[in-house]
Amino acid sequence: MTNPRHNTRDIYPPTGPEKTAKTWGAEAAMRMLMNNLHPDVAENPHELVVYGGIGRAARTWNDFDRIVASLKDLGPEETLIVQSGKPIAVIRTHADAPRVLIANSNLVPHWANWQHFNELDRKGLMMYGQMTAGSWIYIGTQGIVQGTYETFAEAGRQHYNGDLTGKWILTGGLGGMGGAQPLAAVFAGACCLAVEVDETRIDFRIRTRYLDAKAKTLDEALAMIANWTAKGEAKSVGLLGNAAEVFPEIYARMKAGGMRPDIVTDQTSAHDPLHGYCPAGWTVGEWRAKQETDPTAVESAARASMKQHVAAMVDFWNADVPTLDYGNNIRQVAQDEGLDNAFAFPGFVPAYIRPLFCKGIGPFRWCALSGDPEDIRKTDAAMKKLFPENHHLHRWLDMAAERIAFQGLPARICWIGLGDRHRAGLMFNEMVASGELKAPIVIGRDHLDSGSVASPNRETEAMKDGSDAVSDWPLLNALMNTASGATWVSLHHGGGVGMGFSQHSGVVIVADGTPEAAKRLERVLWNDPASGVWRHADAGYDIALDCAREHGLRLPGILGN
Amino acid sequence: MTNPRHNTRDIYPPTGPEKTAKTWGAEAAMRMLMNNLHPDVAENPHELVVYGGIGRAARTWNDFDRIVASLKDLGPEETLIVQSGKPIAVIRTHADAPRVLIANSNLVPHWANWQHFNELDRKGLMMYGQMTAGSWIYIGTQGIVQGTYETFAEAGRQHYNGDLTGKWILTGGLGGMGGAQPLAAVFAGACCLAVEVDETRIDFRIRTRYLDAKAKTLDEALAMIANWTAKGEAKSVGLLGNAAEVFPEIYARMKAGGMRPDIVTDQTSAHDPLHGYCPAGWTVGEWRAKQETDPTAVESAARASMKQHVAAMVDFWNADVPTLDYGNNIRQVAQDEGLDNAFAFPGFVPAYIRPLFCKGIGPFRWCALSGDPEDIRKTDAAMKKLFPENHHLHRWLDMAAERIAFQGLPARICWIGLGDRHRAGLMFNEMVASGELKAPIVIGRDHLDSGSVASPNRETEAMKDGSDAVSDWPLLNALMNTASGATWVSLHHGGGVGMGFSQHSGVVIVADGTPEAAKRLERVLWNDPASGVWRHADAGYDIALDCAREHGLRLPGILGN
Ligand SMILES: NC(=O)c1ccc[n+]([C@@H]2O[C@H](COP(=O)([O-])OP(=O)(O)OC[C@H]3O[C@@H](n4cnc5c(N)ncnc54)[C@H](O)[C@@H]3O)[C@@H](O)[C@H]2O)c1
Ligand SMILES: NC(=O)c1ccc[n+]([C@@H]2O[C@H](COP(=O)([O-])OP(=O)(O)OC[C@H]3O[C@@H](n4cnc5c(N)ncnc54)[C@H](O)[C@@H]3O)[C@@H](O)[C@H]2O)c1
């Protein structure tokens, strides 16, 4: 029997101003699905894996083909229903309704664990959608660069007076998301040592200019870091090795008078103990092979290694090195394995990101369906004109334009919030209408955003009112974006932190230059960030309450208006 | 401090053709919220509790008032967002979008248990929505009779060519839910022998006309059954006795050539071995007293009796008598007590309800906003005309009209499916338009329906493909109903079987007589039952696959069309 998930085809999205589908909504969904599997975008496109362990764009290749065919055929008052990467139905809706509705990886709570998921996955009944993999708005590593950059910069402000010159960051993982770390560190002015077990990942990051150097021994890597930090140069090295072994080793050397990292974090795929984390002492080949032949052994070895890994992070934290969990749920695994103080160090959201979420600020992104980088350059310039006072944004756009290689369809990300997103969307729509841009623009965001996720070990860790686990919010976000006229909307479970630990929703909307699109853009790009403001206002954050009042939100149960 | 959940006000919905809100959508939501708290409808309205333990309609009285005020003020292109019974926001949407979007009691799976819920509930951060309590479409006990009737009728179709004349059903328990069994059996054309240990329950059911006769000995009861079945009369008798003793006795007599029941089931409260099941050989007085003084003895005696009871049910099953578990968990207890073949006979959903779910058939219901019972009488008559061939429906409507008292706003329930629901909705809309009905009609359903729930211990028990726990389906159902233009849509967790064990969605739509409403009704009342057909077609049920083909559903991943 052939493997329905394997294929040797290379997928490239169509580009340019001519659509093959009946609507730009369906065309955009099709191009973005294909873009998720673009050889320059996806981590393992032949297996349909986009990023984040086994985050897929479609359940099987057959499903991929049927989704594409359905989108091409989809009428302007029809909607395609996708269940865990499989196209289930085409139904009659209306022009203002989404063209695609997606639910991925959702399980009834009592059964919401990797074991049950994997069983269903093996039977061909499910697919892991991660966040933007199964919801077709992954844009490569750029998507995470700015968030990581903001986080490192904020850590620099809090711990090093805003100056990371001569400092270095120790981390693990150079995968789909983790690969952004060295570049973000360099943007923030710091050096970076990233431990990665898979050499091909290191090479890939070097090829895409996210990483500067490769080392095969710790001595070699530390020598580079010593050299760069001494000269005040911001550069990065990928060390071939296992974080569960290297972290404790660096800590031991530090205690013995060796080099001391200035910030410690990690982005191995610890959220998925079977596919995401290579056990200490194993080769990558062994690890991959045993995922099939002896999954139980892989999982228990990986979990034991994570405990070692987190123990070293706690050691750094106790030695006053700023240490943060970067949202891969590794503390939870370590705690489950018996490491009582696994949660000693904080997650990155309560530490650095929540004040932004209170204003609906998060990873807004857009993508040029023309395929022409010139279109993104034009939007970059237009954004600078639209927000002349936002120097932070200007600096980001300049750095991004210079250092970030496009992957697949040209795209841009920038963190903006309520009151700004809809203005950007309307401006892009006008630029499409006027012909200034060569084809429509797709606008979306990560599921890691202010109103779209419940994830008590990450985005909603340590909420002021204790509502970390309340997932009414992302469900309402999805319903509301559907009601507002988004082009596609998705509801996922288990993204980022793995099965059982998160529920989140995605939204994408197309600016095709029509007046109808303008109306939808205005509603969706206002309501979506507003939902983050309510969620945080309801939890009692003053920044969110002020933001709600300032923008005149009507919040009967919160502001009594 | 006053209790924000307690109040002595009595709530009655406004009735009649004049609305106080700006749209009939908002008016309907307001009236139905109020109807859920009507003194004749709710179990404990002063505490906002509608039914099912602590299933509430609003989080606090303050929230109730603010929901009502927001609905009155809601514009025709606005939507109210309700999070666990609290009105969060009023947002701008469009005319074809729902007027209310609701999420109740949803928790990230790892925290989805009663303990965490109760903590949040105590803090005022959540509310338990049950199924139709927090989604404002509960209509009293009519639903229980209908559900039980459908189960018996389906058993009749499967085993007795749809004719239960001269047949009899053996069951246990005449409590809150179980008391509906004799009436439902009679509606289905069968006789019923219900074994009940508590004489007051028998008397109560006779008084409310749910039961026809009482017997104190098995001989007496069997004589009545023999007489009625011989004459083809559908009548019911409550036998004072203990099911754990009577079931084996009837089986023994049957083996010795005595009377053979045609269907066997049970609705004692076996789910609660301390308070719900009287041990064999005990008097009710002893049982009640020892619940306080010697609970351990009660429990172990009850469990031993249940084993006996289930053993007899397995015996009937093995003797080819159709036998079913009615959702009281009695098989589990018997198995735990060492009865290895306790699960030999099936639960009621896989056995009888699933074939209906495969055709999108489930508890469709409607309610007259006029408040006038005459409006329901007219819809009853119109339904009979619309479905002249559906004798089963005619029988139900006649019997319901004759024997079931309205509670609160007059309402009717009947199980119809794909292809029929939208026709009923469009007909009601025309009757409103023509003035034949005095005010708009609200149309909804239980969350226990074919495409709207994932609940592996009940509605999705033993799915053919093992997808019991996949909850993509109810989430897609809610998104799709939102996209189709329902009037309000809800997503709940934990209804029926409790926290952690279910996810489900509700939908309500108003027939206000306008052409716009007709379009929405046609879409919503087609797509909603269709979603149940896909869900079951995807799981491989032939009935669903046939139904999908027959109705021309476009199911790319299932039918390849
Ligand atoms: N907080 C956030 O904003 C955020 C963003 C993105 C990703 N994440 C999380 O970070 C993790 C990484 O995401 P990703 O998309 O890069 O995943 P990925 O699976 O693409 O990459 C993980 C990388 O870790 C490497 N790795 C595995 N075990 C290792 C070990 N023991 N030592 C060294 N390297 C090892 C793998 O070879 C792989 O390259 C995920 O858990 C994800 O959920 C968090
Ligand atoms: N699956 C479903 O949809 C569904 C629906 C309704 C009820 N149920 C289940 O059915 C059961 C009954 O519900 P209820 O609301 O009627 O409960 P209830 O407690 O009101 O009634 C139970 C009745 O059983 C009688 N009884 C107890 N032990 C007995 C014995 N040994 N012999 C004879 N009679 C005995 C009691 O006196 C009482 O009248 C519950 O377990 C409930 O969870 C399931």
PDB file of N, CA and C in Angstrom, chain A residues 108 110-111, chain B residues 52 114 128 130-131 327-329 348 448 453-461 493-504:
ATOM      1  N   VAL A 108     -12.745  15.728  22.429  1.00  0.00           N
ATOM      2  CA  VAL A 108     -13.478  15.884  23.683  1.00  0.00           C
ATOM      3  C   VAL A 108     -12.450  15.777  24.826  1.00  0.00           C
ATOM      4  N   HIS A 110     -11.785  14.723  27.859  1.00  0.00           N
ATOM      5  CA  HIS A 110     -11.326  13.520  28.562  1.00  0.00           C
ATOM      6  C   HIS A 110     -10.414  12.659  27.687  1.00  0.00           C
ATOM      7  N   TRP A 111     -10.530  12.794  26.381  1.00  0.00           N
ATOM      8  CA  TRP A 111      -9.725  12.002  25.439  1.00  0.00           C
ATOM      9  C   TRP A 111      -8.665  12.852  24.742  1.00  0.00           C
TER      10      TRP A 111
ATOM     11  N   GLY B  52     -31.247  20.103  34.707  1.00  0.00           N
ATOM     12  CA  GLY B  52     -30.006  19.334  34.607  1.00  0.00           C
ATOM     13  C   GLY B  52     -28.961  19.728  35.624  1.00  0.00           C
ATOM     14  N   TRP B 114     -14.769  18.898  36.799  1.00  0.00           N
ATOM     15  CA  TRP B 114     -15.698  19.609  37.694  1.00  0.00           C
ATOM     16  C   TRP B 114     -14.957  20.439  38.724  1.00  0.00           C
ATOM     17  N   TYR B 128     -22.421  26.973  34.215  1.00  0.00           N
ATOM     18  CA  TYR B 128     -22.697  25.709  33.521  1.00  0.00           C
ATOM     19  C   TYR B 128     -23.916  25.918  32.627  1.00  0.00           C
ATOM     20  N   GLN B 130     -25.325  23.558  30.607  1.00  0.00           N
ATOM     21  CA  GLN B 130     -25.993  22.318  30.168  1.00  0.00           C
ATOM     22  C   GLN B 130     -26.118  22.352  28.644  1.00  0.00           C
ATOM     23  N   MET B 131     -27.213  21.865  28.103  1.00  0.00           N
ATOM     24  CA  MET B 131     -27.361  21.953  26.648  1.00  0.00           C
ATOM     25  C   MET B 131     -28.249  23.148  26.272  1.00  0.00           C
ATOM     26  N   GLY B 327     -28.622   4.586  29.083  1.00  0.00           N
ATOM     27  CA  GLY B 327     -27.766   5.707  29.487  1.00  0.00           C
ATOM     28  C   GLY B 327     -27.665   5.879  30.986  1.00  0.00           C
ATOM     29  N   ASN B 328     -27.891   4.825  31.786  1.00  0.00           N
ATOM     30  CA  ASN B 328     -27.739   4.969  33.234  1.00  0.00           C
ATOM     31  C   ASN B 328     -26.465   4.291  33.761  1.00  0.00           C
ATOM     32  N   ASN B 329     -25.618   3.845  32.864  1.00  0.00           N
ATOM     33  CA  ASN B 329     -24.308   3.284  33.244  1.00  0.00           C
ATOM     34  C   ASN B 329     -24.405   1.953  33.976  1.00  0.00           C
ATOM     35  N   PHE B 348     -28.454   2.844  23.963  1.00  0.00           N
ATOM     36  CA  PHE B 348     -29.609   3.239  23.123  1.00  0.00           C
ATOM     37  C   PHE B 348     -29.208   4.030  21.881  1.00  0.00           C
ATOM     38  N   LEU B 448     -28.307  17.575  21.749  1.00  0.00           N
ATOM     39  CA  LEU B 448     -28.325  16.146  21.449  1.00  0.00           C
ATOM     40  C   LEU B 448     -28.994  16.000  20.090  1.00  0.00           C
ATOM     41  N   VAL B 453     -22.910  17.193  18.314  1.00  0.00           N
ATOM     42  CA  VAL B 453     -22.363  16.788  19.612  1.00  0.00           C
ATOM     43  C   VAL B 453     -21.298  15.712  19.455  1.00  0.00           C
ATOM     44  N   ALA B 454     -20.261  15.841  20.276  1.00  0.00           N
ATOM     45  CA  ALA B 454     -19.283  14.761  20.449  1.00  0.00           C
ATOM     46  C   ALA B 454     -19.342  14.382  21.916  1.00  0.00           C
ATOM     47  N   SER B 455     -19.751  13.150  22.217  1.00  0.00           N
ATOM     48  CA  SER B 455     -19.945  12.715  23.594  1.00  0.00           C
ATOM     49  C   SER B 455     -19.779  11.200  23.639  1.00  0.00           C
ATOM     50  N   PRO B 456     -18.522  10.755  23.835  1.00  0.00           N
ATOM     51  CA  PRO B 456     -18.193   9.334  23.633  1.00  0.00           C
ATOM     52  C   PRO B 456     -18.903   8.354  24.565  1.00  0.00           C
ATOM     53  N   ASN B 457     -19.474   8.828  25.694  1.00  0.00           N
ATOM     54  CA  ASN B 457     -20.227   7.899  26.532  1.00  0.00           C
ATOM     55  C   ASN B 457     -21.721   7.930  26.228  1.00  0.00           C
ATOM     56  N   ARG B 458     -22.120   8.701  25.254  1.00  0.00           N
ATOM     57  CA  ARG B 458     -23.546   8.783  24.963  1.00  0.00           C
ATOM     58  C   ARG B 458     -23.803   8.946  23.470  1.00  0.00           C
ATOM     59  N   GLU B 459     -23.894  10.168  22.971  1.00  0.00           N
ATOM     60  CA  GLU B 459     -24.316  10.340  21.570  1.00  0.00           C
ATOM     61  C   GLU B 459     -23.326   9.745  20.575  1.00  0.00           C
ATOM     62  N   THR B 460     -22.038   9.754  20.892  1.00  0.00           N
ATOM     63  CA  THR B 460     -21.076   9.212  19.922  1.00  0.00           C
ATOM     64  C   THR B 460     -20.411   7.937  20.441  1.00  0.00           C
ATOM     65  N   GLU B 461     -21.124   7.197  21.297  1.00  0.00           N
ATOM     66  CA  GLU B 461     -20.630   5.900  21.769  1.00  0.00           C
ATOM     67  C   GLU B 461     -20.462   4.940  20.590  1.00  0.00           C
ATOM     68  N   HIS B 493     -19.697  23.023  26.515  1.00  0.00           N
ATOM     69  CA  HIS B 493     -18.900  21.874  26.941  1.00  0.00           C
ATOM     70  C   HIS B 493     -19.555  21.259  28.186  1.00  0.00           C
ATOM     71  N   GLY B 494     -19.552  19.929  28.258  1.00  0.00           N
ATOM     72  CA  GLY B 494     -19.959  19.258  29.497  1.00  0.00           C
ATOM     73  C   GLY B 494     -21.439  19.020  29.685  1.00  0.00           C
ATOM     74  N   GLY B 495     -22.264  19.272  28.668  1.00  0.00           N
ATOM     75  CA  GLY B 495     -23.691  19.038  28.831  1.00  0.00           C
ATOM     76  C   GLY B 495     -24.005  17.541  28.901  1.00  0.00           C
ATOM     77  N   GLY B 496     -25.075  17.200  29.599  1.00  0.00           N
ATOM     78  CA  GLY B 496     -25.525  15.801  29.679  1.00  0.00           C
ATOM     79  C   GLY B 496     -24.639  14.949  30.562  1.00  0.00           C
ATOM     80  N   VAL B 497     -23.433  14.691  30.116  1.00  0.00           N
ATOM     81  CA  VAL B 497     -22.562  13.748  30.812  1.00  0.00           C
ATOM     82  C   VAL B 497     -21.511  14.411  31.700  1.00  0.00           C
ATOM     83  N   GLY B 498     -21.496  15.735  31.765  1.00  0.00           N
ATOM     84  CA  GLY B 498     -20.604  16.412  32.694  1.00  0.00           C
ATOM     85  C   GLY B 498     -19.280  16.871  32.115  1.00  0.00           C
ATOM     86  N   MET B 499     -18.584  17.667  32.917  1.00  0.00           N
ATOM     87  CA  MET B 499     -17.319  18.287  32.516  1.00  0.00           C
ATOM     88  C   MET B 499     -16.317  17.264  31.982  1.00  0.00           C
ATOM     89  N   GLY B 500     -15.766  17.578  30.846  1.00  0.00           N
ATOM     90  CA  GLY B 500     -14.725  16.732  30.257  1.00  0.00           C
ATOM     91  C   GLY B 500     -15.247  15.715  29.269  1.00  0.00           C
ATOM     92  N   PHE B 501     -16.558  15.492  29.268  1.00  0.00           N
ATOM     93  CA  PHE B 501     -17.075  14.352  28.510  1.00  0.00           C
ATOM     94  C   PHE B 501     -17.883  14.687  27.260  1.00  0.00           C
ATOM     95  N   SER B 502     -18.090  15.971  26.984  1.00  0.00           N
ATOM     96  CA  SER B 502     -18.851  16.301  25.778  1.00  0.00           C
ATOM     97  C   SER B 502     -18.557  17.715  25.298  1.00  0.00           C
ATOM     98  N   GLN B 503     -18.692  17.909  23.990  1.00  0.00           N
ATOM     99  CA  GLN B 503     -18.707  19.246  23.399  1.00  0.00           C
ATOM    100  C   GLN B 503     -19.869  19.269  22.419  1.00  0.00           C
ATOM    101  N   HIS B 504     -20.595  20.395  22.389  1.00  0.00           N
ATOM    102  CA  HIS B 504     -21.827  20.389  21.600  1.00  0.00           C
ATOM    103  C   HIS B 504     -22.256  21.794  21.247  1.00  0.00           C
TER     104      HIS B 504
END
